[in-house]
Short mmCIF file of C-alpha atoms and ligand atoms in Angstrom, two decimals:
data_model
loop_
_atom_site.label_atom_id
_atom_site.label_comp_id
_atom_site.label_asym_id
_atom_site.label_seq_id
_atom_site.Cartn_x
_atom_site.Cartn_y
_atom_site.Cartn_z
CA MET V 334 81.73 105.65 76.42
CA LYS V 335 83.93 105.47 79.52
CA LYS V 336 86.86 107.86 79.01
CA HIS V 337 90.57 107.09 79.37
CA ASN V 338 91.07 109.37 82.34
CA PHE V 339 94.56 110.86 82.78
CA SER V 340 93.39 113.61 85.15
CA ALA V 341 95.99 114.79 87.69
CA GLY V 342 93.51 114.88 90.57
CA PRO V 343 90.81 114.32 91.53
CA CYS V 344 91.39 111.39 89.28
CA ILE V 345 90.55 107.89 88.21
CA LEU V 346 89.70 105.28 90.84
CA PRO V 347 89.04 101.58 90.19
CA GLN V 348 85.69 100.99 88.50
CA GLU V 349 84.70 98.44 91.14
CA VAL V 350 85.36 101.06 93.84
CA PHE V 351 82.99 103.48 92.10
CA GLU V 352 80.37 100.76 92.02
CA GLN V 353 80.80 99.72 95.66
CA ALA V 354 80.82 103.35 96.82
CA ALA V 355 77.68 104.08 94.81
CA GLN V 356 75.97 101.08 96.38
CA ALA V 357 76.93 102.26 99.89
CA VAL V 358 75.29 105.61 99.20
CA LEU V 359 72.05 103.75 98.52
CA ASP V 360 72.29 101.05 101.18
CA PHE V 361 75.33 100.58 103.39
CA ASN V 362 76.08 96.99 104.45
CA GLY V 363 72.44 96.01 104.00
CA MET V 364 71.49 98.29 106.91
CA GLY V 365 68.64 99.90 104.99
CA LEU V 366 70.49 103.20 105.44
CA SER V 367 72.89 105.21 103.31
CA ILE V 368 76.48 105.62 104.50
CA LEU V 369 75.72 109.33 104.24
CA GLU V 370 72.96 109.22 106.86
CA ILE V 371 74.34 107.05 109.66
CA SER V 372 76.20 108.41 112.68
CA HIS V 373 79.97 108.33 112.44
CA ARG V 374 79.75 106.78 115.92
CA ASP V 375 77.65 103.91 114.59
CA LYS V 376 79.64 100.71 114.97
CA ALA V 377 79.39 100.10 111.24
CA PHE V 378 81.31 103.29 110.52
CA VAL V 379 83.70 102.91 113.47
CA ALA V 380 84.66 99.59 111.89
CA VAL V 381 85.33 101.38 108.59
CA MET V 382 87.64 103.88 110.26
CA GLU V 383 89.46 101.16 112.21
CA GLU V 384 90.01 99.05 109.12
CA ALA V 385 91.11 102.04 107.05
CA ARG V 386 93.69 103.06 109.64
CA ALA V 387 95.00 99.52 110.01
CA LEU V 388 95.08 98.80 106.28
CA ALA V 389 97.01 101.99 105.49
CA LEU V 390 99.75 100.87 107.89
CA GLU V 391 99.62 97.30 106.57
CA LEU V 392 100.03 98.34 102.93
CA LEU V 393 103.02 100.52 103.89
CA GLY V 394 104.58 97.73 105.96
CA LEU V 395 104.39 99.84 109.11
CA THR V 396 102.13 97.74 111.33
CA GLY V 397 103.49 97.41 114.87
CA LYS V 398 106.34 99.86 114.29
CA GLY V 399 105.15 102.75 116.44
CA TYR V 400 103.16 104.52 113.72
CA GLN V 401 99.60 105.80 113.78
CA ALA V 402 97.43 106.43 110.73
CA LEU V 403 94.93 109.29 110.72
CA PHE V 404 92.30 110.36 108.21
CA LEU V 405 91.78 114.11 108.56
CA GLN V 406 90.21 116.97 106.65
CA GLY V 407 91.77 120.05 105.12
CA GLY V 408 93.67 118.45 102.25
CA ALA V 409 97.41 118.07 101.99
CA SER V 410 97.57 121.87 102.21
CA MET V 411 96.36 121.71 105.81
CA GLU V 412 99.32 119.46 106.65
CA PHE V 413 101.69 122.13 105.35
CA LEU V 414 100.57 123.98 108.48
CA ARG V 415 99.96 121.11 110.92
CA ILE V 416 103.49 119.79 110.41
CA PRO V 417 105.38 122.83 111.72
CA TYR V 418 102.72 123.27 114.41
CA ASN V 419 103.42 119.78 115.70
CA LEU V 420 107.10 119.33 114.91
CA MET V 421 108.91 122.68 114.96
CA LYS V 422 110.16 123.69 118.40
CA THR V 423 109.33 127.22 119.52
CA ASP V 424 112.98 128.22 119.04
CA GLY V 425 113.74 125.49 116.53
CA LYS V 426 114.25 125.27 112.80
CA ALA V 427 112.95 123.24 109.91
CA SER V 428 114.58 122.22 106.65
CA TYR V 429 112.83 121.78 103.31
CA LEU V 430 113.69 120.60 99.82
CA ASP V 431 112.02 122.81 97.20
CA THR V 432 111.05 120.65 94.23
CA GLY V 433 107.86 122.31 93.03
CA THR V 434 104.71 124.28 93.66
CA TRP V 435 103.51 122.07 96.52
CA ALA V 436 106.90 121.98 98.21
CA SER V 437 107.11 125.75 98.08
CA GLY V 438 103.58 125.98 99.47
CA ALA V 439 104.72 123.89 102.44
CA ILE V 440 107.77 126.13 102.89
CA LYS V 441 105.63 129.27 102.99
CA GLU V 442 103.55 127.88 105.85
CA ALA V 443 106.60 126.73 107.84
CA LYS V 444 108.10 130.22 107.67
CA ALA V 445 105.23 131.50 109.81
CA PHE V 446 106.44 129.21 112.62
CA GLY V 447 110.17 129.75 112.69
CA GLU V 448 113.49 129.50 110.91
CA THR V 449 112.94 127.56 107.71
CA ILE V 450 115.96 126.50 105.72
CA VAL V 451 115.57 125.56 102.07
CA VAL V 452 118.38 123.05 101.57
CA ALA V 453 118.10 123.16 97.75
CA SER V 454 115.69 124.31 95.06
CA SER V 455 115.21 123.48 91.40
CA LYS V 456 113.04 126.55 90.88
CA PRO V 457 115.55 128.36 88.61
CA GLU V 458 115.14 125.49 86.08
CA ASN V 459 111.34 125.55 86.44
CA TYR V 460 111.56 122.46 88.64
CA ASN V 461 112.61 120.14 85.82
CA HIS V 462 114.73 117.95 88.13
CA ILE V 463 115.28 116.92 91.74
CA PRO V 464 118.29 118.59 93.40
CA LYS V 465 120.75 115.88 94.53
CA ASP V 466 123.55 117.53 96.47
CA PHE V 467 122.33 119.23 99.58
CA VAL V 468 123.11 119.22 103.26
CA ILE V 469 120.42 118.86 105.90
CA PRO V 470 121.36 120.80 109.06
CA SER V 471 121.80 118.22 111.82
CA ASP V 472 120.06 120.49 114.32
CA ALA V 473 116.86 120.84 112.25
CA ASP V 474 113.68 119.62 113.94
CA TYR V 475 112.78 117.83 110.71
CA PHE V 476 113.45 117.59 106.99
CA HIS V 477 110.49 117.91 104.60
CA CYS V 478 110.42 116.67 101.01
CA THR V 479 107.84 115.94 98.31
CA SER V 480 108.18 112.44 96.86
CA ASN V 481 106.36 113.21 93.61
CA ASN V 482 105.88 116.60 92.03
CA THR V 483 102.46 116.34 90.47
CA ILE V 484 102.65 119.53 88.42
CA PHE V 485 106.18 119.25 87.05
CA GLY V 486 106.37 115.48 86.60
CA THR V 487 109.43 114.68 88.69
CA GLN V 488 109.78 112.02 91.37
CA MET V 489 112.39 111.41 94.05
CA LYS V 490 113.97 108.03 93.27
CA SER V 491 116.02 108.04 96.46
CA PHE V 492 115.81 109.80 99.78
CA PRO V 493 118.62 111.26 101.87
CA GLU V 494 120.16 109.39 104.78
CA THR V 495 119.72 111.73 107.71
CA SER V 496 119.51 111.60 111.49
CA VAL V 497 116.84 114.33 111.33
CA PRO V 498 113.19 113.16 111.30
CA MET V 499 112.02 112.87 107.70
CA VAL V 500 108.60 114.19 106.65
CA CYS V 501 107.26 113.50 103.19
CA ASP V 502 104.34 114.76 101.12
CA MET V 503 103.39 111.62 99.17
CA SER V 504 100.07 112.99 97.90
CA SER V 505 100.58 111.93 94.32
CA ASP V 506 102.50 108.66 94.64
CA ILE V 507 101.25 107.07 97.86
CA PHE V 508 100.73 103.31 97.45
CA SER V 509 102.29 103.41 93.97
CA ARG V 510 105.79 102.03 94.60
CA THR V 511 107.75 100.10 97.16
CA LEU V 512 109.93 102.13 99.51
CA ASP V 513 111.27 101.51 102.98
CA PHE V 514 108.53 103.58 104.56
CA SER V 515 110.08 103.16 108.01
CA LYS V 516 112.73 105.69 106.89
CA PHE V 517 110.02 108.33 107.18
CA ASP V 518 108.75 109.74 110.46
CA LEU V 519 105.69 111.38 108.97
CA ILE V 520 104.02 110.68 105.63
CA TYR V 521 100.95 112.50 104.38
CA ALA V 522 98.83 112.32 101.27
CA GLY V 523 95.68 114.03 100.10
CA ALA V 524 93.40 111.20 99.01
CA GLN V 525 92.37 112.53 95.63
CA LYS V 526 95.49 111.54 93.68
CA ASN V 527 95.81 107.83 94.30
CA MET V 528 93.62 106.77 97.18
CA GLY V 529 90.10 108.11 97.07
CA PRO V 530 87.85 111.09 96.51
CA ALA V 531 88.79 114.61 97.60
CA GLY V 532 88.02 115.52 101.19
CA VAL V 533 90.35 113.41 103.28
CA THR V 534 94.10 113.24 103.92
CA LEU V 535 96.03 110.24 105.18
CA ILE V 536 98.66 111.06 107.78
CA VAL V 537 101.00 108.34 109.00
CA VAL V 538 103.10 109.51 111.93
CA LYS V 539 105.58 107.93 114.29
CA GLU V 540 103.96 108.63 117.62
CA SER V 541 107.26 109.17 119.45
CA LEU V 542 107.87 112.22 117.27
CA LEU V 543 105.03 114.14 118.86
CA GLY V 544 104.84 116.26 122.00
CA ASN V 545 108.33 117.75 121.85
CA THR V 546 107.78 121.36 120.80
CA ASN V 547 106.68 123.39 123.86
CA ARG V 548 104.11 124.90 121.58
CA ALA V 549 100.45 125.30 122.51
CA ILE V 550 98.66 123.45 119.73
CA PRO V 551 94.93 123.95 119.13
CA ASN V 552 93.15 120.59 119.33
CA ILE V 553 92.06 120.49 115.71
CA MET V 554 95.70 121.04 114.68
CA ASN V 555 97.13 118.57 117.18
CA TYR V 556 98.07 115.12 115.82
CA GLN V 557 98.16 113.66 119.33
CA GLN V 558 94.60 114.80 119.93
CA HIS V 559 93.49 113.07 116.73
CA ILE V 560 95.40 109.91 117.67
CA ASP V 561 93.85 109.85 121.13
CA LYS V 562 90.39 110.21 119.56
CA GLU V 563 91.14 107.48 116.97
CA SER V 564 90.72 109.91 114.09
CA MET V 565 87.21 110.84 115.28
CA TYR V 566 87.97 114.03 117.19
CA ASN V 567 85.30 115.65 115.07
CA THR V 568 83.04 114.23 112.38
CA PRO V 569 85.29 112.59 109.81
CA PRO V 570 84.52 112.85 106.07
CA VAL V 571 82.72 109.52 106.14
CA PHE V 572 82.25 109.00 102.41
CA ALA V 573 85.84 109.90 101.54
CA VAL V 574 87.18 107.61 104.27
CA TYR V 575 84.96 104.74 103.14
CA THR V 576 85.88 105.12 99.48
CA SER V 577 89.57 105.30 100.42
CA LEU V 578 89.12 102.05 102.34
CA LEU V 579 87.55 100.44 99.26
CA THR V 580 90.55 101.53 97.16
CA MET V 581 92.99 100.16 99.71
CA GLN V 582 91.08 96.85 99.78
CA TRP V 583 91.22 96.77 95.98
CA LEU V 584 94.98 97.30 96.13
CA LYS V 585 95.46 94.63 98.78
CA ASN V 586 93.47 92.09 96.73
CA LEU V 587 95.63 92.91 93.74
CA GLY V 588 98.77 91.98 95.68
CA GLY V 589 99.59 95.28 97.37
CA ILE V 590 102.19 97.86 96.47
CA THR V 591 104.68 95.39 94.95
CA ALA V 592 102.06 94.26 92.44
CA ILE V 593 100.86 97.73 91.47
CA GLU V 594 104.44 99.01 91.21
CA LYS V 595 105.14 96.59 88.35
CA GLN V 596 102.06 97.82 86.49
CA ASN V 597 102.98 101.45 87.14
CA GLU V 598 106.50 100.89 85.80
CA ALA V 599 105.15 99.22 82.68
CA LYS V 600 102.70 102.07 82.03
CA ALA V 601 105.35 104.75 82.53
CA LYS V 602 107.83 102.92 80.29
CA LEU V 603 105.26 102.59 77.53
CA LEU V 604 104.57 106.33 77.50
CA TYR V 605 108.12 107.61 78.05
CA ASP V 606 109.48 105.29 75.35
CA GLU V 607 107.06 106.90 72.91
CA ILE V 608 107.91 110.44 74.07
CA ASP V 609 111.59 109.64 73.49
CA ARG V 610 111.08 107.83 70.18
CA ASN V 611 108.60 110.18 68.56
CA PRO V 612 110.29 113.29 67.13
CA LEU V 613 107.04 115.25 67.49
CA PHE V 614 107.24 115.19 71.31
CA ILE V 615 109.67 116.41 73.96
CA GLY V 616 109.72 115.42 77.62
CA THR V 617 109.98 118.40 79.99
CA THR V 618 111.98 116.86 82.83
CA VAL V 619 115.44 115.30 83.11
CA LYS V 620 115.13 111.58 82.45
CA GLU V 621 116.54 110.24 85.68
CA ASP V 622 113.93 112.11 87.73
CA ARG V 623 110.89 111.32 85.63
CA SER V 624 107.74 110.58 87.55
CA ASN V 625 106.00 107.25 87.03
CA MET V 626 102.75 108.96 88.02
CA ASN V 627 102.67 112.23 86.05
CA ALA V 628 104.41 112.41 82.66
CA THR V 629 104.88 115.95 81.32
CA PHE V 630 105.66 116.58 77.66
CA LEU V 631 105.38 119.17 74.91
CA LEU V 632 104.76 119.12 71.21
CA ALA V 633 108.03 119.89 69.42
CA ASP V 634 106.02 122.14 67.11
CA GLY V 635 103.16 123.99 68.79
CA ASN V 636 101.41 124.28 65.42
CA HIS V 637 100.39 120.62 65.73
CA LYS V 638 98.31 121.32 68.82
CA GLU V 639 94.96 121.60 67.12
CA VAL V 640 95.35 118.34 65.22
CA PHE V 641 96.77 116.43 68.17
CA ASP V 642 94.09 117.71 70.57
CA SER V 643 91.27 116.71 68.29
CA MET V 644 92.84 113.26 67.79
CA TRP V 645 93.21 112.35 71.46
CA LYS V 646 89.78 113.71 72.25
CA ALA V 647 88.29 111.57 69.49
CA ALA V 648 90.09 108.54 70.95
CA GLY V 649 88.30 109.05 74.29
CA VAL V 650 91.36 110.40 76.13
CA SER V 651 90.58 112.91 78.89
CA GLY V 652 92.57 115.13 81.23
CA ILE V 653 95.99 115.46 79.56
CA ASN V 654 96.17 119.25 79.30
CA GLY V 655 99.32 120.38 81.10
CA HIS V 656 99.30 122.56 84.19
CA ARG V 657 99.53 126.25 83.32
CA SER V 658 102.98 126.54 84.91
CA VAL V 659 104.49 123.96 82.53
CA GLY V 660 102.20 124.08 79.49
CA GLY V 661 101.98 121.26 77.00
CA TYR V 662 100.60 117.98 78.28
CA ARG V 663 100.54 115.99 81.46
CA ALA V 664 99.39 112.40 81.49
CA SER V 665 98.76 111.16 85.02
CA MET V 666 98.99 107.39 85.33
CA TYR V 667 97.74 106.68 88.83
CA ASN V 668 97.24 103.17 90.22
CA ALA V 669 93.74 102.70 88.81
CA LEU V 670 94.61 103.69 85.23
CA PRO V 671 94.81 100.55 83.07
CA ILE V 672 97.76 100.10 80.72
CA GLU V 673 95.25 99.84 77.88
CA SER V 674 94.49 103.55 78.36
CA VAL V 675 98.18 104.40 78.05
CA GLN V 676 98.31 102.32 74.87
CA VAL V 677 95.43 104.36 73.43
CA LEU V 678 97.34 107.60 74.07
CA VAL V 679 100.57 106.16 72.63
CA ASP V 680 98.71 105.00 69.53
CA VAL V 681 97.38 108.54 69.02
CA MET V 682 100.91 109.95 69.35
CA LYS V 683 102.12 107.46 66.73
CA GLU V 684 99.22 108.26 64.46
CA LEU V 685 100.04 111.96 64.60
CA GLU V 686 103.28 111.19 62.74
CA THR V 687 101.29 109.85 59.81
CA LYS V 688 99.00 112.90 59.74
CA ILE V 689 101.58 115.66 59.31
C1 PLP Y 1472 97.55 118.00 95.05
C2 PLP Y 1472 98.73 118.09 95.94
C3 PLP Y 1472 98.72 118.85 97.11
C4 PLP Y 1472 97.54 119.68 97.54
O1 PLP Y 1472 96.52 118.88 97.97
P1 PLP Y 1472 95.15 119.50 98.54
O2 PLP Y 1472 94.48 118.27 99.04
O3 PLP Y 1472 94.47 120.16 97.40
O4 PLP Y 1472 95.49 120.45 99.63
C5 PLP Y 1472 99.85 118.84 97.90
N1 PLP Y 1472 100.94 118.15 97.55
C6 PLP Y 1472 101.00 117.41 96.43
C7 PLP Y 1472 102.24 116.67 96.10
C8 PLP Y 1472 99.89 117.36 95.59
O5 PLP Y 1472 99.94 116.63 94.45
#
């Protein structure tokens, strides 16, 4: 039986993408060769990379607006480092909003490059909300935020107005909701939360932002180098790029971000309504900052854990154990998760009431 997969990442992708990707491993484009055995310089793969880069910009509404899309290796964690390398002046400063484990990971890396100001942090409340009142220094080289906090289940619903370039880690909500993406100067996202398999990161950067730091940047760390080489400076992770392209094509055929956003809102509402209605469960974050991607919740009485766990497992639900830093449960409802899966989980939560 195919499971209802609520895994936080790597995570569910559309079934048709799994099938197309599997086919390409056996025979890519009818070439009589696997996608895993052709040169990345083969025109068939160059076309994949070109389409992936163009489609990422198209889905975000950023075509022709001075942005470049790159598909690079190293995960989102590598960008924690590449960003200050490319954007922080040698005597400059950076500003960061600390909303969770990933944000603080990015802050740690920036500190190795220069003055790093944390404009606000929700750490004292175990990151259960998004800080709202903070001031971004106007002389900062950039401001960095995390749009969705995968571990804690919070999501930024609005972004500050600032004259400072805005950088955003969108790893866990890329392509999930409509935003004015042109407000951001650099967006990055590890593929494995909403876009594809692990092994590739999408970086969307306004090209005019680059080349202003006086810093010597090693080629592999240098965004401009990767742009000049059309994201083929070294061998790209061909399978991860191809599968990400298939997911983006799936999303485009569905009607793009506006269409998926409606589904994502309906899924999140279904689950949060049950968390709020059912006295056996408690949400862990403040309501206004709840993530539509990752819902975190606890059992009101931990003694019900054994019964509840056996019930959702029997219903075919997978991947809802909470992250160790929050405990309880985390249901991740990425783009490819059907609402029917959320309904299965909600039905189990309702059924628990009748069992105890
Ligand atoms: C998962 C995640 C990361 C880390 O991604 P890696 O690809 O494992 O480096 C960074 N930021 C956010 C928001 C994430 O969800």
